[in-house]
PDB file of C-alpha atoms in Angstrom:
ATOM      1  CA  MET X   1     167.547  83.258 127.989  1.00 47.00           C
ATOM      2  CA  ASP X   2     164.669  80.859 128.508  1.00 50.00           C
ATOM      3  CA  LEU X   3     162.403  83.846 129.063  1.00 46.00           C
ATOM      4  CA  PHE X   4     163.290  85.319 125.681  1.00 46.00           C
ATOM      5  CA  ASP X   5     162.866  81.916 124.034  1.00 51.00           C
ATOM      6  CA  SER X   6     159.374  81.557 125.500  1.00 49.00           C
ATOM      7  CA  LEU X   7     158.454  85.065 124.378  1.00 45.00           C
ATOM      8  CA  GLY X   8     159.675  84.268 120.894  1.00 50.00           C
ATOM      9  CA  ASP X   9     157.602  81.113 120.768  1.00 54.00           C
ATOM     10  CA  ASN X  10     154.506  82.958 122.051  1.00 58.00           C
ATOM     11  CA  SER X  11     154.992  85.747 119.540  1.00 60.00           C
ATOM     12  CA  GLU X  12     154.836  83.247 116.732  1.00 62.00           C
ATOM     13  CA  VAL X  13     151.592  81.845 118.149  1.00 58.00           C
ATOM     14  CA  VAL X  14     150.141  85.333 118.588  1.00 54.00           C
ATOM     15  CA  THR X  15     151.200  86.318 115.073  1.00 65.00           C
ATOM     16  CA  ALA X  16     149.643  83.196 113.603  1.00 61.00           C
ATOM     17  CA  PHE X  17     146.455  83.849 115.603  1.00 56.00           C
ATOM     18  CA  PHE X  18     146.153  87.427 114.338  1.00 61.00           C
ATOM     19  CA  LEU X  19     146.933  86.423 110.767  1.00 61.00           C
ATOM     20  CA  THR X  20     144.276  83.729 110.835  1.00 62.00           C
ATOM     21  CA  HIS X  21     141.591  85.989 112.265  1.00 63.00           C
ATOM     22  CA  ALA X  22     142.705  88.960 110.194  1.00 69.00           C
ATOM     23  CA  MET X  23     141.878  86.965 107.080  1.00 67.00           C
ATOM     24  CA  SER X  24     138.479  86.107 108.555  1.00 69.00           C
ATOM     25  CA  VAL X  25     137.825  89.753 109.409  1.00 73.00           C
ATOM     26  CA  ILE X  26     138.882  90.897 105.948  1.00 77.00           C
ATOM     27  CA  GLY X  27     136.717  88.216 104.344  1.00 74.00           C
ATOM     28  CA  ALA X  28     133.768  89.208 106.534  1.00 75.00           C
ATOM     29  CA  ILE X  29     134.159  92.872 105.598  1.00 79.00           C
ATOM     30  CA  ILE X  30     134.314  92.005 101.907  1.00 81.00           C
ATOM     31  CA  ILE X  31     131.188  89.817 102.201  1.00 78.00           C
ATOM     32  CA  LEU X  32     129.396  92.522 104.169  1.00 78.00           C
ATOM     33  CA  ILE X  33     130.177  95.244 101.636  1.00 84.00           C
ATOM     34  CA  ALA X  34     129.372  92.994  98.680  1.00 82.00           C
ATOM     35  CA  GLY X  35     126.105  91.861 100.286  1.00 79.00           C
ATOM     36  CA  TYR X  36     125.060  95.442 101.007  1.00 82.00           C
ATOM     37  CA  ILE X  37     125.775  96.494  97.429  1.00 85.00           C
ATOM     38  CA  ILE X  38     124.044  93.449  95.942  1.00 83.00           C
ATOM     39  CA  ALA X  39     120.999  93.948  98.209  1.00 80.00           C
ATOM     40  CA  GLY X  40     120.585  97.550  97.069  1.00 81.00           C
ATOM     41  CA  TRP X  41     121.133  96.623  93.426  1.00 83.00           C
ATOM     42  CA  ALA X  42     118.738  93.658  93.557  1.00 81.00           C
ATOM     43  CA  GLY X  43     116.056  95.705  95.335  1.00 77.00           C
ATOM     44  CA  LYS X  44     116.286  98.411  92.676  1.00 81.00           C
ATOM     45  CA  ARG X  45     116.235  95.850  89.862  1.00 80.00           C
ATOM     46  CA  VAL X  46     113.141  94.158  91.278  1.00 76.00           C
ATOM     47  CA  LYS X  47     111.420  97.524  91.651  1.00 77.00           C
ATOM     48  CA  ASP X  48     112.245  98.548  88.073  1.00 77.00           C
ATOM     49  CA  ALA X  49     111.310  95.157  86.607  1.00 77.00           C
ATOM     50  CA  THR X  50     107.973  94.851  88.419  1.00 71.00           C
ATOM     51  CA  SER X  51     106.965  98.455  87.749  1.00 70.00           C
ATOM     52  CA  LYS X  52     107.739  98.181  84.024  1.00 72.00           C
ATOM     53  CA  SER X  53     106.291  94.715  83.431  1.00 67.00           C
ATOM     54  CA  GLY X  54     102.686  95.837  83.892  1.00 64.00           C
ATOM     55  CA  LYS X  55     101.825  92.488  85.526  1.00 60.00           C
ATOM     56  CA  PHE X  56     102.227  93.730  89.084  1.00 62.00           C
ATOM     57  CA  ASP X  57     100.021  96.222  90.887  1.00 60.00           C
ATOM     58  CA  ASP X  58     101.797  99.422  91.930  1.00 65.00           C
ATOM     59  CA  THR X  59     100.943  98.590  95.537  1.00 64.00           C
ATOM     60  CA  LEU X  60     103.080  95.416  95.430  1.00 65.00           C
ATOM     61  CA  VAL X  61     106.167  96.959  93.834  1.00 69.00           C
ATOM     62  CA  PRO X  62     107.765  98.592  96.941  1.00 73.00           C
ATOM     63  CA  VAL X  63     107.003  95.572  99.146  1.00 70.00           C
ATOM     64  CA  LEU X  64     108.645  93.126  96.706  1.00 71.00           C
ATOM     65  CA  SER X  65     111.662  95.414  96.473  1.00 76.00           C
ATOM     66  CA  GLN X  66     112.022  95.725 100.247  1.00 75.00           C
ATOM     67  CA  THR X  67     111.551  91.978 100.777  1.00 75.00           C
ATOM     68  CA  THR X  68     114.275  91.150  98.239  1.00 79.00           C
ATOM     69  CA  ARG X  69     116.679  93.532  99.936  1.00 79.00           C
ATOM     70  CA  VAL X  70     115.988  92.157 103.420  1.00 79.00           C
ATOM     71  CA  VAL X  71     116.416  88.517 102.315  1.00 80.00           C
ATOM     72  CA  ILE X  72     119.824  89.242 100.750  1.00 82.00           C
ATOM     73  CA  LEU X  73     120.958  91.142 103.856  1.00 81.00           C
ATOM     74  CA  VAL X  74     119.947  88.209 106.089  1.00 78.00           C
ATOM     75  CA  ILE X  75     121.907  85.794 103.889  1.00 80.00           C
ATOM     76  CA  THR X  76     124.875  88.170 104.034  1.00 79.00           C
ATOM     77  CA  PHE X  77     124.689  88.257 107.829  1.00 78.00           C
ATOM     78  CA  LEU X  78     124.742  84.443 108.003  1.00 74.00           C
ATOM     79  CA  LEU X  79     127.725  84.277 105.626  1.00 76.00           C
ATOM     80  CA  VAL X  80     129.620  86.772 107.788  1.00 74.00           C
ATOM     81  CA  LEU X  81     129.016  84.619 110.867  1.00 71.00           C
ATOM     82  CA  GLY X  82     130.204  81.580 108.918  1.00 69.00           C
ATOM     83  CA  GLN X  83     133.536  83.330 108.323  1.00 68.00           C
ATOM     84  CA  PHE X  84     134.199  83.124 112.068  1.00 66.00           C
ATOM     85  CA  GLY X  85     133.242  79.456 112.332  1.00 64.00           C
ATOM     86  CA  VAL X  86     129.802  80.083 113.791  1.00 61.00           C
ATOM     87  CA  GLN X  87     127.328  77.293 113.036  1.00 61.00           C
ATOM     88  CA  THR X  88     124.541  79.008 111.107  1.00 58.00           C
ATOM     89  CA  ALA X  89     122.080  76.217 111.876  1.00 61.00           C
ATOM     90  CA  SER X  90     122.274  76.979 115.574  1.00 59.00           C
ATOM     91  CA  ILE X  91     122.059  80.686 114.842  1.00 59.00           C
ATOM     92  CA  ILE X  92     118.860  80.134 112.866  1.00 62.00           C
ATOM     93  CA  ALA X  93     117.413  78.141 115.766  1.00 61.00           C
ATOM     94  CA  VAL X  94     118.333  80.912 118.204  1.00 59.00           C
ATOM     95  CA  LEU X  95     116.867  83.549 115.894  1.00 61.00           C
ATOM     96  CA  GLY X  96     113.677  81.510 115.656  1.00 62.00           C
ATOM     97  CA  ALA X  97     113.344  81.339 119.426  1.00 57.00           C
ATOM     98  CA  ALA X  98     114.196  85.026 119.746  1.00 56.00           C
ATOM     99  CA  GLY X  99     111.693  85.841 117.006  1.00 57.00           C
ATOM    100  CA  LEU X 100     108.968  84.058 118.949  1.00 51.00           C
ATOM    101  CA  ALA X 101     109.798  86.022 122.102  1.00 52.00           C
ATOM    102  CA  VAL X 102     109.956  89.300 120.209  1.00 51.00           C
ATOM    103  CA  GLY X 103     106.706  88.444 118.452  1.00 51.00           C
ATOM    104  CA  LEU X 104     104.924  87.988 121.768  1.00 46.00           C
ATOM    105  CA  ALA X 105     106.321  91.288 123.014  1.00 45.00           C
ATOM    106  CA  LEU X 106     105.478  93.181 119.833  1.00 45.00           C
ATOM    107  CA  GLN X 107     102.015  91.889 119.033  1.00 51.00           C
ATOM    108  CA  GLY X 108     100.795  95.353 118.055  1.00 60.00           C
ATOM    109  CA  THR X 109     103.661  95.872 115.623  1.00 69.00           C
ATOM    110  CA  LEU X 110     103.280  92.426 114.089  1.00 73.00           C
ATOM    111  CA  SER X 111      99.563  93.025 113.681  1.00 79.00           C
ATOM    112  CA  ASN X 112     100.533  95.903 111.379  1.00 81.00           C
ATOM    113  CA  VAL X 113     102.586  93.469 109.289  1.00 79.00           C
ATOM    114  CA  ALA X 114      99.695  90.986 109.131  1.00 82.00           C
ATOM    115  CA  ALA X 115      97.269  93.773 108.204  1.00 84.00           C
ATOM    116  CA  GLY X 116      99.702  94.992 105.541  1.00 81.00           C
ATOM    117  CA  MET X 117      99.835  91.507 104.029  1.00 81.00           C
ATOM    118  CA  MET X 118      96.030  91.355 103.949  1.00 84.00           C
ATOM    119  CA  LEU X 119      95.909  94.757 102.234  1.00 84.00           C
ATOM    120  CA  LEU X 120      98.386  93.523  99.619  1.00 80.00           C
ATOM    121  CA  ILE X 121      96.569  90.222  99.061  1.00 81.00           C
ATOM    122  CA  LEU X 122      92.963  91.455  98.953  1.00 84.00           C
ATOM    123  CA  ARG X 123      93.822  94.929  97.610  1.00 85.00           C
ATOM    124  CA  PRO X 124      90.803  97.018  98.610  1.00 89.00           C
ATOM    125  CA  PHE X 125      92.684  99.915  97.003  1.00 89.00           C
ATOM    126  CA  LYS X 126      95.787 100.558  94.938  1.00 88.00           C
ATOM    127  CA  VAL X 127      98.371 103.316  94.698  1.00 87.00           C
ATOM    128  CA  GLY X 128      96.758 106.508  93.402  1.00 89.00           C
ATOM    129  CA  ASP X 129      93.240 105.705  94.621  1.00 92.00           C
ATOM    130  CA  ALA X 130      91.293 108.262  96.639  1.00 93.00           C
ATOM    131  CA  VAL X 131      90.021 106.615  99.832  1.00 94.00           C
ATOM    132  CA  ASN X 132      88.147 107.340 103.029  1.00 93.00           C
ATOM    133  CA  VAL X 133      89.471 105.340 105.979  1.00 90.00           C
ATOM    134  CA  ALA X 134      87.507 105.920 109.202  1.00 82.00           C
ATOM    135  CA  GLY X 135      86.778 109.512 108.225  1.00 87.00           C
ATOM    136  CA  THR X 136      90.290 110.268 106.940  1.00 90.00           C
ATOM    137  CA  PHE X 137      90.293 111.195 103.254  1.00 93.00           C
ATOM    138  CA  GLY X 138      93.434 110.901 101.177  1.00 94.00           C
ATOM    139  CA  ILE X 139      95.183 109.516  98.109  1.00 94.00           C
ATOM    140  CA  VAL X 140      97.220 106.324  98.586  1.00 93.00           C
ATOM    141  CA  ASP X 141     100.946 106.732  97.923  1.00 91.00           C
ATOM    142  CA  GLU X 142     102.387 103.438  99.183  1.00 86.00           C
ATOM    143  CA  VAL X 143     101.541 100.403 101.301  1.00 86.00           C
ATOM    144  CA  ARG X 144     104.523  99.395 103.453  1.00 82.00           C
ATOM    145  CA  LEU X 145     104.983  96.463 105.816  1.00 77.00           C
ATOM    146  CA  PHE X 146     103.974  98.515 108.859  1.00 83.00           C
ATOM    147  CA  THR X 147     102.198 101.623 107.563  1.00 86.00           C
ATOM    148  CA  THR X 148     100.103 102.970 104.723  1.00 90.00           C
ATOM    149  CA  GLU X 149     101.344 106.270 103.308  1.00 91.00           C
ATOM    150  CA  MET X 150      98.810 108.751 101.936  1.00 93.00           C
ATOM    151  CA  HIS X 151      98.451 112.457 101.300  1.00 95.00           C
ATOM    152  CA  SER X 152      95.314 114.517 101.787  1.00 93.00           C
ATOM    153  CA  PHE X 153      93.604 116.453  99.016  1.00 91.00           C
ATOM    154  CA  ASP X 154      95.375 119.603 100.223  1.00 92.00           C
ATOM    155  CA  ASN X 155      98.731 117.716 100.092  1.00 94.00           C
ATOM    156  CA  ILE X 156      99.305 116.944 103.772  1.00 94.00           C
ATOM    157  CA  GLY X 157     101.226 113.717 104.423  1.00 94.00           C
ATOM    158  CA  ILE X 158      99.310 110.993 106.267  1.00 93.00           C
ATOM    159  CA  THR X 159     100.877 107.893 107.840  1.00 92.00           C
ATOM    160  CA  MET X 160      98.430 105.306 109.171  1.00 90.00           C
ATOM    161  CA  PRO X 161      99.291 101.975 110.865  1.00 89.00           C
ATOM    162  CA  ASN X 162      98.170  99.095 108.688  1.00 89.00           C
ATOM    163  CA  SER X 163      96.181  97.561 111.546  1.00 87.00           C
ATOM    164  CA  ARG X 164      94.048 100.699 111.742  1.00 88.00           C
ATOM    165  CA  VAL X 165      93.489 100.759 107.986  1.00 89.00           C
ATOM    166  CA  TRP X 166      92.513  97.081 107.831  1.00 88.00           C
ATOM    167  CA  GLY X 167      90.388  97.263 110.977  1.00 84.00           C
ATOM    168  CA  GLN X 168      88.204 100.129 109.741  1.00 86.00           C
ATOM    169  CA  GLU X 169      85.666 100.650 106.987  1.00 90.00           C
ATOM    170  CA  ILE X 170      87.446 101.497 103.735  1.00 91.00           C
ATOM    171  CA  GLN X 171      85.655 103.564 101.117  1.00 92.00           C
ATOM    172  CA  ASN X 172      87.417 103.534  97.758  1.00 93.00           C
ATOM    173  CA  LEU X 173      86.304 106.669  95.937  1.00 92.00           C
ATOM    174  CA  SER X 174      88.207 105.688  92.776  1.00 91.00           C
ATOM    175  CA  LYS X 175      87.136 102.048  92.417  1.00 91.00           C
ATOM    176  CA  PHE X 176      84.453 102.583  89.779  1.00 93.00           C
ATOM    177  CA  GLU X 177      84.622 104.609  86.574  1.00 93.00           C
ATOM    178  CA  ASN X 178      81.322 106.438  87.182  1.00 95.00           C
ATOM    179  CA  ARG X 179      79.824 108.046  90.273  1.00 95.00           C
ATOM    180  CA  ARG X 180      76.628 109.852  91.206  1.00 96.00           C
ATOM    181  CA  VAL X 181      76.750 113.481  92.332  1.00 95.00           C
ATOM    182  CA  ASP X 182      74.191 114.217  95.067  1.00 95.00           C
ATOM    183  CA  MET X 183      72.948 117.812  95.385  1.00 95.00           C
ATOM    184  CA  GLU X 184      69.893 119.568  96.793  1.00 95.00           C
ATOM    185  CA  PHE X 185      68.483 123.015  96.059  1.00 95.00           C
ATOM    186  CA  GLY X 186      65.775 124.894  97.917  1.00 93.00           C
ATOM    187  CA  ILE X 187      63.178 127.158  96.315  1.00 94.00           C
ATOM    188  CA  SER X 188      60.531 129.377  97.845  1.00 92.00           C
ATOM    189  CA  TYR X 189      57.011 128.084  98.489  1.00 91.00           C
ATOM    190  CA  ARG X 190      55.792 130.874  96.215  1.00 92.00           C
ATOM    191  CA  ASP X 191      57.791 129.609  93.219  1.00 93.00           C
ATOM    192  CA  ASP X 192      56.635 127.128  90.581  1.00 93.00           C
ATOM    193  CA  MET X 193      58.192 123.706  91.302  1.00 94.00           C
ATOM    194  CA  ASP X 194      57.789 122.432  87.726  1.00 94.00           C
ATOM    195  CA  LYS X 195      59.487 125.553  86.391  1.00 95.00           C
ATOM    196  CA  ALA X 196      62.430 125.084  88.774  1.00 94.00           C
ATOM    197  CA  ILE X 197      62.757 121.431  87.759  1.00 95.00           C
ATOM    198  CA  ALA X 198      62.728 122.399  84.071  1.00 95.00           C
ATOM    199  CA  LEU X 199      65.455 125.002  84.637  1.00 96.00           C
ATOM    200  CA  ILE X 200      67.626 122.459  86.470  1.00 95.00           C
ATOM    201  CA  LYS X 201      67.157 119.995  83.616  1.00 95.00           C
ATOM    202  CA  GLU X 202      68.312 122.638  81.132  1.00 95.00           C
ATOM    203  CA  VAL X 203      71.513 123.140  83.130  1.00 95.00           C
ATOM    204  CA  LEU X 204      72.217 119.399  83.266  1.00 95.00           C
ATOM    205  CA  ASP X 205      71.474 118.884  79.558  1.00 94.00           C
ATOM    206  CA  ALA X 206      73.896 121.668  78.641  1.00 94.00           C
ATOM    207  CA  ASP X 207      76.824 120.017  80.470  1.00 93.00           C
ATOM    208  CA  GLU X 208      78.572 117.287  78.456  1.00 94.00           C
ATOM    209  CA  ARG X 209      79.990 115.723  81.611  1.00 95.00           C
ATOM    210  CA  VAL X 210      76.507 114.660  82.761  1.00 95.00           C
ATOM    211  CA  MET X 211      75.750 111.123  81.569  1.00 94.00           C
ATOM    212  CA  ALA X 212      72.493 110.387  79.718  1.00 92.00           C
ATOM    213  CA  GLU X 213      72.395 106.894  81.226  1.00 92.00           C
ATOM    214  CA  PRO X 214      71.644 106.431  84.043  1.00 92.00           C
ATOM    215  CA  GLU X 215      69.182 109.283  83.685  1.00 93.00           C
ATOM    216  CA  PRO X 216      69.692 112.147  86.169  1.00 94.00           C
ATOM    217  CA  LEU X 217      67.174 112.302  88.997  1.00 95.00           C
ATOM    218  CA  ILE X 218      65.407 115.651  89.561  1.00 95.00           C
ATOM    219  CA  ALA X 219      62.603 115.423  92.119  1.00 95.00           C
ATOM    220  CA  VAL X 220      61.002 117.230  95.043  1.00 95.00           C
ATOM    221  CA  SER X 221      62.486 115.551  98.106  1.00 92.00           C
ATOM    222  CA  GLU X 222      61.248 117.529 101.104  1.00 91.00           C
ATOM    223  CA  LEU X 223      58.952 120.319 102.234  1.00 91.00           C
ATOM    224  CA  GLY X 224      61.216 122.168 104.628  1.00 85.00           C
ATOM    225  CA  ASP X 225      60.509 124.865 107.170  1.00 83.00           C
ATOM    226  CA  SER X 226      61.213 127.692 104.757  1.00 85.00           C
ATOM    227  CA  SER X 227      61.794 126.063 101.369  1.00 90.00           C
ATOM    228  CA  VAL X 228      60.813 123.292  98.985  1.00 93.00           C
ATOM    229  CA  MET X 229      63.847 121.008  98.532  1.00 94.00           C
ATOM    230  CA  ILE X 230      64.630 119.641  95.068  1.00 95.00           C
ATOM    231  CA  ARG X 231      67.026 116.683  94.909  1.00 96.00           C
ATOM    232  CA  VAL X 232      69.394 116.585  91.912  1.00 96.00           C
ATOM    233  CA  ARG X 233      71.423 113.431  91.210  1.00 96.00           C
ATOM    234  CA  PRO X 234      73.317 113.332  87.895  1.00 96.00           C
ATOM    235  CA  TRP X 235      75.909 110.653  87.002  1.00 96.00           C
ATOM    236  CA  THR X 236      79.373 111.419  85.666  1.00 96.00           C
ATOM    237  CA  GLU X 237      82.869 109.981  85.355  1.00 95.00           C
ATOM    238  CA  THR X 238      84.663 109.720  88.691  1.00 93.00           C
ATOM    239  CA  LYS X 239      87.322 112.258  87.694  1.00 92.00           C
ATOM    240  CA  ASN X 240      84.579 114.861  87.057  1.00 94.00           C
ATOM    241  CA  VAL X 241      82.697 114.545  90.368  1.00 93.00           C
ATOM    242  CA  TRP X 242      83.928 117.689  92.121  1.00 92.00           C
ATOM    243  CA  PRO X 243      84.363 119.933  89.053  1.00 95.00           C
ATOM    244  CA  LEU X 244      80.818 119.029  87.986  1.00 95.00           C
ATOM    245  CA  ARG X 245      79.391 119.674  91.460  1.00 95.00           C
ATOM    246  CA  TYR X 246      80.953 123.146  91.644  1.00 95.00           C
ATOM    247  CA  HIS X 247      79.879 124.066  88.110  1.00 96.00           C
ATOM    248  CA  ILE X 248      76.301 122.796  88.444  1.00 96.00           C
ATOM    249  CA  THR X 249      75.794 124.584  91.764  1.00 95.00           C
ATOM    250  CA  LYS X 250      76.922 127.906  90.284  1.00 96.00           C
ATOM    251  CA  SER X 251      74.983 127.425  87.043  1.00 95.00           C
ATOM    252  CA  ILE X 252      71.700 126.576  88.775  1.00 95.00           C
ATOM    253  CA  LYS X 253      71.974 129.633  91.031  1.00 95.00           C
ATOM    254  CA  GLU X 254      72.540 131.840  87.977  1.00 95.00           C
ATOM    255  CA  LYS X 255      69.670 130.113  86.118  1.00 95.00           C
ATOM    256  CA  PHE X 256      67.293 130.685  89.021  1.00 94.00           C
ATOM    257  CA  ASP X 257      68.296 134.340  89.340  1.00 94.00           C
ATOM    258  CA  SER X 258      67.729 135.055  85.643  1.00 94.00           C
ATOM    259  CA  ASN X 259      64.303 133.352  85.638  1.00 94.00           C
ATOM    260  CA  GLY X 260      62.833 134.732  88.833  1.00 92.00           C
ATOM    261  CA  VAL X 261      63.167 131.616  90.986  1.00 92.00           C
ATOM    262  CA  SER X 262      64.254 132.498  94.517  1.00 90.00           C
ATOM    263  CA  ILE X 263      66.387 130.483  96.906  1.00 85.00           C
ATOM    264  CA  PRO X 264      65.099 131.333 100.403  1.00 85.00           C
ATOM    265  CA  PHE X 265      67.250 131.685 103.473  1.00 76.00           C
ATOM    266  CA  PRO X 266      66.240 131.008 107.060  1.00 71.00           C
ATOM    267  CA  GLN X 267      64.475 133.949 108.656  1.00 68.00           C
ATOM    268  CA  ARG X 268      62.429 134.624 111.751  1.00 70.00           C
ATOM    269  CA  ASP X 269      59.392 136.851 112.193  1.00 70.00           C
ATOM    270  CA  VAL X 270      59.214 138.599 115.565  1.00 77.00           C
ATOM    271  CA  HIS X 271      55.789 139.841 116.720  1.00 74.00           C
ATOM    272  CA  LEU X 272      55.636 142.444 119.486  1.00 77.00           C
ATOM    273  CA  PHE X 273      52.509 142.834 121.552  1.00 77.00           C
ATOM    274  CA  LYS X 274      51.954 145.923 123.561  1.00 73.00           C
ATOM    275  CA  LYS X 275      50.228 145.510 126.910  1.00 72.00           C
ATOM    276  CA  ASN X 276      47.531 147.970 127.823  1.00 63.00           C
TER     277      ASN X 276
END
């Protein structure tokens, strides 16, 4: 009989224990779900607000959104631990010590974060700019905490670690409104140089995309092995650089052909000597 009495008493203790912790578990689950939902909602709201305000660069928008979401999730995690009586102050101290250890072990990864912050602060480029980073050409899609996302001109995705982007020479092809188009054309030594220059000038004057100021440069640049090289350097709006280059190259070739100016190609004369 005493055995059953002791079991009855223990069952009440066990029941009370489960009820107490069941409420903590339920509360933790509710906090976790609510925190997850609020983090997603807040991140989306920050992204929408910053993108529509016009006061924030497009490069900063995804980072601000991600940071807001992470901060809310961290707070949610601490609140969940508090449901089980865990002292959050000690947890923060432990996380700080663990963060230091992890930081020492992941120096390369953290260098990407530091480089990403420098890219966001100094902003050598923004979303949508065409850039050349260490010989890699592409259009910037997004700057994340660890990587910079781009796509090439033929629409191939490019993911570069931020440390590599920041540690290399960055050429921003879209930074200025106007750019110079550098071209060279060769003519035969038998042709009239002044005539060729006049024909090139006619082609440039006929194209509205060529800017009057600064004045286009048309000059003899080199006396090559088989041709006289004429350097052509018109200025145009940045968006017109490649269309103008293609059009001018075709138009000058057609202009030369119709006016008797030849474009030589490399050739070799072979002389045979017959021995007696």
